[in-house]
Amino acid sequence: MPTVAIVSQKGGSGKTTLALHLATCAAYSGRQACIVDTDPQATAAAWGDWRGDFLPEVVTCPPVRIVSTIQRVTRAGAEFVVIDTPPLGDSSAREAVRAADLVLIPARPRAFDLHATEATAELVNFVRKPAFVVLNAVPARATRLIDETTRFVEKLGLKVCPVRFGERAAFHKSSASGEVASEAEPEGKAAGEVDALWKWTRKQLGMPAKG
Ligand SMILES: Nc1ncnc2c1ncn2[C@@H]1O[C@H](COP(=O)(O)OP(=O)(O)O)[C@@H](O)[C@H]1O
Ligand SMILES: [Mg+2]
């Protein structure tokens, strides 16, 4: 089961945003996608409630149930799983990373977010899973900031995902109504960034294009 874990010790770095956008892209590409929400605050699950019957499916589970939950949704037909985790969720992060084929670590290119990636780097380096920092809410024309951040991240033994998200109102506006950016603003920049991230993720996981 192609499984992506989204982890970061920092709250507000964009974990849930990334999780629901990736899973929704997978659903639009014709795959049965499932978000496994391990955050006690259950933000992804709340978004799923607002969204109603539209895909992707969102299920909640405590960290110790991640593996069994993935097995259950797989039996029910899931073809792609994204695990959303809480900030400071040591056991969630550990179990999610263990269960994953690919780890994505959203981080705003700011000191506090980058500091938080150090703990995550230790974890993924220990478990030896492919892991990429996804730079999120990157200001426009921030080439130097991106270069500095990339150097910092690479020193930690992590890689930077070639796809970045800008600071885009479409992300928070759409989530509040149970939508994703491409539904709220189909022609917007956020939609394009998400699509690029999905295509990149799909290739990382060796999933063929559909349709
Ligand atoms: N690239 C972005 N541009 C603008 N707002 C964003 C972006 N990424 C996330 N947000 C907003 O920032 C807030 C925190 O994001 P969230 O995904 O909930 O983070 P986390 O799950 O890591 O705590 C949310 O209101 C979300 O809509
Ligand atoms: Mg969250």
CSV table of C-alpha atoms and ligand atoms in Angstrom, one decimal:
chain,number,residue,atom,x,y,z
A,1,MET,CA,0.0,0.0,0.0
A,2,PRO,CA,1.6,3.3,-1.0
A,3,THR,CA,1.7,5.2,2.2
A,4,VAL,CA,2.9,8.7,2.9
A,5,ALA,CA,3.5,10.0,6.5
A,6,ILE,CA,3.3,13.7,7.1
A,7,VAL,CA,5.3,14.7,10.2
A,8,SER,CA,6.7,17.7,11.9
A,9,GLN,CA,7.0,18.6,15.5
A,10,LYS,CA,5.8,22.1,14.8
A,11,GLY,CA,2.1,23.0,14.9
A,12,GLY,CA,0.9,25.1,12.0
A,13,SER,CA,3.7,24.0,9.6
A,14,GLY,CA,1.1,22.7,7.1
A,15,LYS,CA,0.8,18.9,7.9
A,16,THR,CA,-3.0,18.7,7.7
A,17,THR,CA,-3.1,21.0,4.6
A,18,LEU,CA,-0.6,18.8,2.8
A,19,ALA,CA,-2.4,15.6,3.9
A,20,LEU,CA,-5.8,16.5,2.6
A,21,HIS,CA,-4.5,18.0,-0.6
A,22,LEU,CA,-2.4,15.0,-1.5
A,23,ALA,CA,-5.2,12.6,-0.7
A,24,THR,CA,-7.7,14.6,-2.7
A,25,CYS,CA,-5.4,14.6,-5.7
A,26,ALA,CA,-5.1,10.9,-5.5
A,27,ALA,CA,-8.9,10.6,-5.3
A,28,TYR,CA,-9.3,12.9,-8.4
A,29,SER,CA,-6.8,10.7,-10.2
A,30,GLY,CA,-9.2,7.8,-9.8
A,31,ARG,CA,-7.6,6.1,-6.7
A,32,GLN,CA,-9.4,5.2,-3.6
A,33,ALA,CA,-7.5,7.4,-1.1
A,34,CYS,CA,-7.7,7.5,2.6
A,35,ILE,CA,-6.4,9.9,5.2
A,36,VAL,CA,-5.5,8.3,8.5
A,37,ASP,CA,-5.8,11.1,11.1
A,38,THR,CA,-3.8,10.4,14.2
A,39,ASP,CA,-4.0,13.9,15.7
A,40,PRO,CA,-6.1,14.0,18.8
A,41,GLN,CA,-7.4,17.4,17.6
A,42,ALA,CA,-8.7,15.5,14.5
A,43,THR,CA,-8.5,18.5,12.2
A,44,ALA,CA,-8.4,16.4,9.0
A,45,ALA,CA,-11.4,14.4,10.3
A,46,ALA,CA,-13.3,17.7,10.9
A,47,TRP,CA,-12.5,18.7,7.4
A,48,GLY,CA,-13.9,15.3,6.2
A,49,ASP,CA,-17.1,16.0,8.1
A,50,TRP,CA,-17.5,19.5,6.5
A,51,ARG,CA,-16.8,17.9,3.1
A,52,GLY,CA,-19.6,15.3,3.5
A,53,ASP,CA,-19.7,12.4,1.2
A,54,PHE,CA,-17.0,13.5,-1.2
A,55,LEU,CA,-13.8,11.6,-1.3
A,56,PRO,CA,-11.2,11.1,0.1
A,57,GLU,CA,-12.3,9.1,3.1
A,58,VAL,CA,-10.9,10.2,6.5
A,59,VAL,CA,-10.5,7.8,9.4
A,60,THR,CA,-9.1,8.6,12.9
A,61,CYS,CA,-7.0,6.3,15.0
A,62,PRO,CA,-4.5,6.4,17.9
A,63,PRO,CA,-0.9,5.9,17.0
A,64,VAL,CA,-0.7,2.3,18.2
A,65,ARG,CA,-3.5,1.5,15.7
A,66,ILE,CA,-1.9,2.9,12.6
A,67,VAL,CA,-0.8,-0.4,11.1
A,68,SER,CA,-4.0,-2.2,11.8
A,69,THR,CA,-6.0,0.8,10.5
A,70,ILE,CA,-4.0,0.7,7.2
A,71,GLN,CA,-4.7,-3.0,7.0
A,72,ARG,CA,-8.4,-2.4,7.5
A,73,VAL,CA,-8.7,0.4,4.9
A,74,THR,CA,-6.6,-1.7,2.5
A,75,ARG,CA,-9.1,-4.6,2.8
A,76,ALA,CA,-11.9,-2.1,2.2
A,77,GLY,CA,-10.2,-1.1,-1.1
A,78,ALA,CA,-7.9,1.9,-0.3
A,79,GLU,CA,-5.1,2.3,-2.9
A,80,PHE,CA,-3.3,5.3,-1.3
A,81,VAL,CA,-2.9,6.3,2.3
A,82,VAL,CA,-1.8,9.6,3.8
A,83,ILE,CA,-1.1,9.6,7.6
A,84,ASP,CA,-1.6,13.0,9.3
A,85,THR,CA,0.1,13.4,12.7
A,86,PRO,CA,-0.1,15.9,15.6
A,87,PRO,CA,2.7,18.3,16.5
A,88,LEU,CA,4.9,17.0,19.3
A,89,GLY,CA,3.4,13.6,18.7
A,90,ASP,CA,6.4,11.5,19.4
A,91,SER,CA,4.6,8.1,19.3
A,92,SER,CA,2.4,9.2,16.3
A,93,ALA,CA,5.4,10.4,14.4
A,94,ARG,CA,7.4,7.2,15.1
A,95,GLU,CA,4.6,4.9,14.2
A,96,ALA,CA,3.6,6.9,11.1
A,97,VAL,CA,7.2,6.9,9.8
A,98,ARG,CA,7.5,3.2,10.4
A,99,ALA,CA,4.4,2.5,8.4
A,100,ALA,CA,5.3,4.9,5.6
A,101,ASP,CA,7.1,4.4,2.2
A,102,LEU,CA,7.7,8.1,2.0
A,103,VAL,CA,7.9,10.8,4.7
A,104,LEU,CA,7.1,14.4,4.0
A,105,ILE,CA,8.0,17.1,6.5
A,106,PRO,CA,6.3,20.4,5.8
A,107,ALA,CA,8.3,23.4,7.1
A,108,ARG,CA,7.9,27.1,6.7
A,109,PRO,CA,11.3,28.6,5.9
A,110,ARG,CA,11.4,30.2,9.4
A,111,ALA,CA,13.7,29.6,12.3
A,112,PHE,CA,11.1,27.8,14.6
A,113,ASP,CA,9.9,25.5,11.9
A,114,LEU,CA,13.4,24.6,10.8
A,115,HIS,CA,14.5,24.0,14.4
A,116,ALA,CA,11.6,21.5,14.7
A,117,THR,CA,12.8,19.6,11.7
A,118,GLU,CA,15.9,18.5,13.7
A,119,ALA,CA,13.9,16.1,15.8
A,120,THR,CA,12.1,14.8,12.8
A,121,ALA,CA,15.5,14.3,11.0
A,122,GLU,CA,16.8,12.2,13.8
A,123,LEU,CA,13.7,10.0,13.7
A,124,VAL,CA,13.7,9.4,9.9
A,125,ASN,CA,17.4,8.9,9.7
A,126,PHE,CA,17.1,6.3,12.4
A,127,VAL,CA,14.3,4.4,10.6
A,128,ARG,CA,16.0,5.0,7.2
A,129,LYS,CA,12.9,6.1,5.3
A,130,PRO,CA,13.1,8.4,2.3
A,131,ALA,CA,12.2,11.8,3.7
A,132,PHE,CA,11.8,15.2,2.1
A,133,VAL,CA,11.2,18.6,3.6
A,134,VAL,CA,8.4,20.4,1.7
A,135,LEU,CA,8.9,24.1,2.0
A,136,ASN,CA,5.5,25.7,2.7
A,137,ALA,CA,4.2,29.2,2.7
A,138,VAL,CA,7.4,30.4,0.9
A,139,PRO,CA,7.3,34.2,0.3
A,140,ALA,CA,7.6,35.3,-3.3
A,141,ARG,CA,11.0,36.0,-4.7
A,142,ALA,CA,12.8,34.4,-1.7
A,143,THR,CA,15.6,32.7,-3.7
A,144,ARG,CA,18.2,33.4,-1.0
A,145,LEU,CA,15.9,32.2,1.8
A,146,ILE,CA,15.3,29.0,-0.1
A,147,ASP,CA,19.0,28.4,-0.7
A,148,GLU,CA,19.8,29.0,3.0
A,149,THR,CA,17.0,26.7,4.1
A,150,THR,CA,18.1,24.0,1.7
A,151,ARG,CA,21.6,24.1,3.1
A,152,PHE,CA,20.3,23.8,6.6
A,153,VAL,CA,18.0,20.9,5.8
A,154,GLU,CA,20.7,19.0,3.9
A,155,LYS,CA,23.1,19.3,6.9
A,156,LEU,CA,20.5,17.4,8.8
A,157,GLY,CA,20.7,14.6,6.3
A,158,LEU,CA,17.3,15.4,4.8
A,159,LYS,CA,16.4,16.3,1.2
A,160,VAL,CA,14.3,19.2,0.1
A,161,CYS,CA,11.3,18.4,-2.1
A,162,PRO,CA,11.6,20.1,-5.5
A,163,VAL,CA,8.0,21.2,-5.2
A,164,ARG,CA,7.3,24.1,-2.8
A,165,PHE,CA,4.1,25.8,-1.8
A,166,GLY,CA,3.8,29.6,-1.7
A,167,GLU,CA,1.9,31.6,0.8
A,168,ARG,CA,-1.6,31.2,-0.7
A,169,ALA,CA,-4.9,32.3,0.8
A,170,ALA,CA,-6.6,29.5,-1.3
A,171,PHE,CA,-5.2,26.9,1.2
A,172,HIS,CA,-6.9,28.2,4.3
A,173,LYS,CA,-10.0,29.5,2.6
A,174,SER,CA,-10.8,26.2,0.9
A,175,SER,CA,-10.1,24.1,4.0
A,176,ALA,CA,-12.6,26.0,6.1
A,177,SER,CA,-15.4,24.9,3.7
A,178,GLY,CA,-14.3,21.3,3.4
A,179,GLU,CA,-12.7,21.9,0.0
A,180,VAL,CA,-9.2,21.9,-1.4
A,181,ALA,CA,-7.5,24.8,-3.2
A,182,SER,CA,-8.2,23.4,-6.7
A,183,GLU,CA,-11.9,23.3,-6.0
A,184,ALA,CA,-12.1,26.8,-4.6
A,185,GLU,CA,-9.7,28.3,-7.2
A,186,PRO,CA,-9.2,25.8,-10.1
A,187,GLU,CA,-6.9,28.2,-12.0
A,188,GLY,CA,-5.0,29.4,-8.9
A,189,LYS,CA,-1.3,28.9,-8.1
A,190,ALA,CA,-2.0,26.7,-5.1
A,191,ALA,CA,-3.9,24.3,-7.4
A,192,GLY,CA,-0.8,24.0,-9.7
A,193,GLU,CA,1.6,23.5,-6.8
A,194,VAL,CA,-0.6,20.8,-5.3
A,195,ASP,CA,-0.8,19.0,-8.7
A,196,ALA,CA,2.9,19.2,-9.1
A,197,LEU,CA,3.5,17.7,-5.6
A,198,TRP,CA,1.0,14.9,-6.3
A,199,LYS,CA,2.8,14.0,-9.6
A,200,TRP,CA,6.2,14.1,-7.8
A,201,THR,CA,4.9,11.9,-4.9
A,202,ARG,CA,3.3,9.4,-7.3
A,203,LYS,CA,6.7,9.0,-9.0
A,204,GLN,CA,8.5,8.6,-5.7
A,205,LEU,CA,6.1,5.8,-4.8
A,206,GLY,CA,6.4,4.2,-8.2
A,207,MET,CA,2.6,4.6,-8.8
A,208,PRO,CA,1.7,4.7,-12.5
A,209,ALA,CA,-0.3,7.5,-13.9
A,210,LYS,CA,-4.0,6.6,-14.4
A,211,GLY,CA,-6.5,7.4,-17.1
B,1,LIG,N1,0.9,27.5,1.9
B,1,LIG,C1,0.0,28.1,2.8
B,1,LIG,N2,-0.4,29.3,2.5
B,1,LIG,C2,-1.3,29.9,3.4
B,1,LIG,N3,-1.8,29.3,4.5
B,1,LIG,C3,-1.4,28.1,4.7
B,1,LIG,C4,-0.5,27.4,3.9
B,1,LIG,N4,-0.3,26.1,4.5
B,1,LIG,C5,-1.1,26.1,5.5
B,1,LIG,N5,-1.7,27.2,5.7
B,1,LIG,C6,-2.7,27.5,6.8
B,1,LIG,O1,-1.9,27.5,8.0
B,1,LIG,C7,-2.7,27.0,9.1
B,1,LIG,C8,-2.0,25.8,9.7
B,1,LIG,O2,-1.9,24.7,8.7
B,1,LIG,P1,-2.1,23.2,9.1
B,1,LIG,O3,-2.1,22.4,7.8
B,1,LIG,O4,-3.4,23.1,10.0
B,1,LIG,O5,-0.8,22.9,9.9
B,1,LIG,P2,-0.5,21.7,10.9
B,1,LIG,O6,-1.4,20.5,10.6
B,1,LIG,O7,0.9,21.4,10.7
B,1,LIG,O8,-0.7,22.2,12.3
B,1,LIG,C9,-4.0,26.6,8.5
B,1,LIG,O9,-4.9,27.7,8.7
B,1,LIG,C10,-3.7,26.5,7.0
B,1,LIG,O10,-4.9,26.7,6.2
B,2,MG,MG,-2.7,19.4,11.7
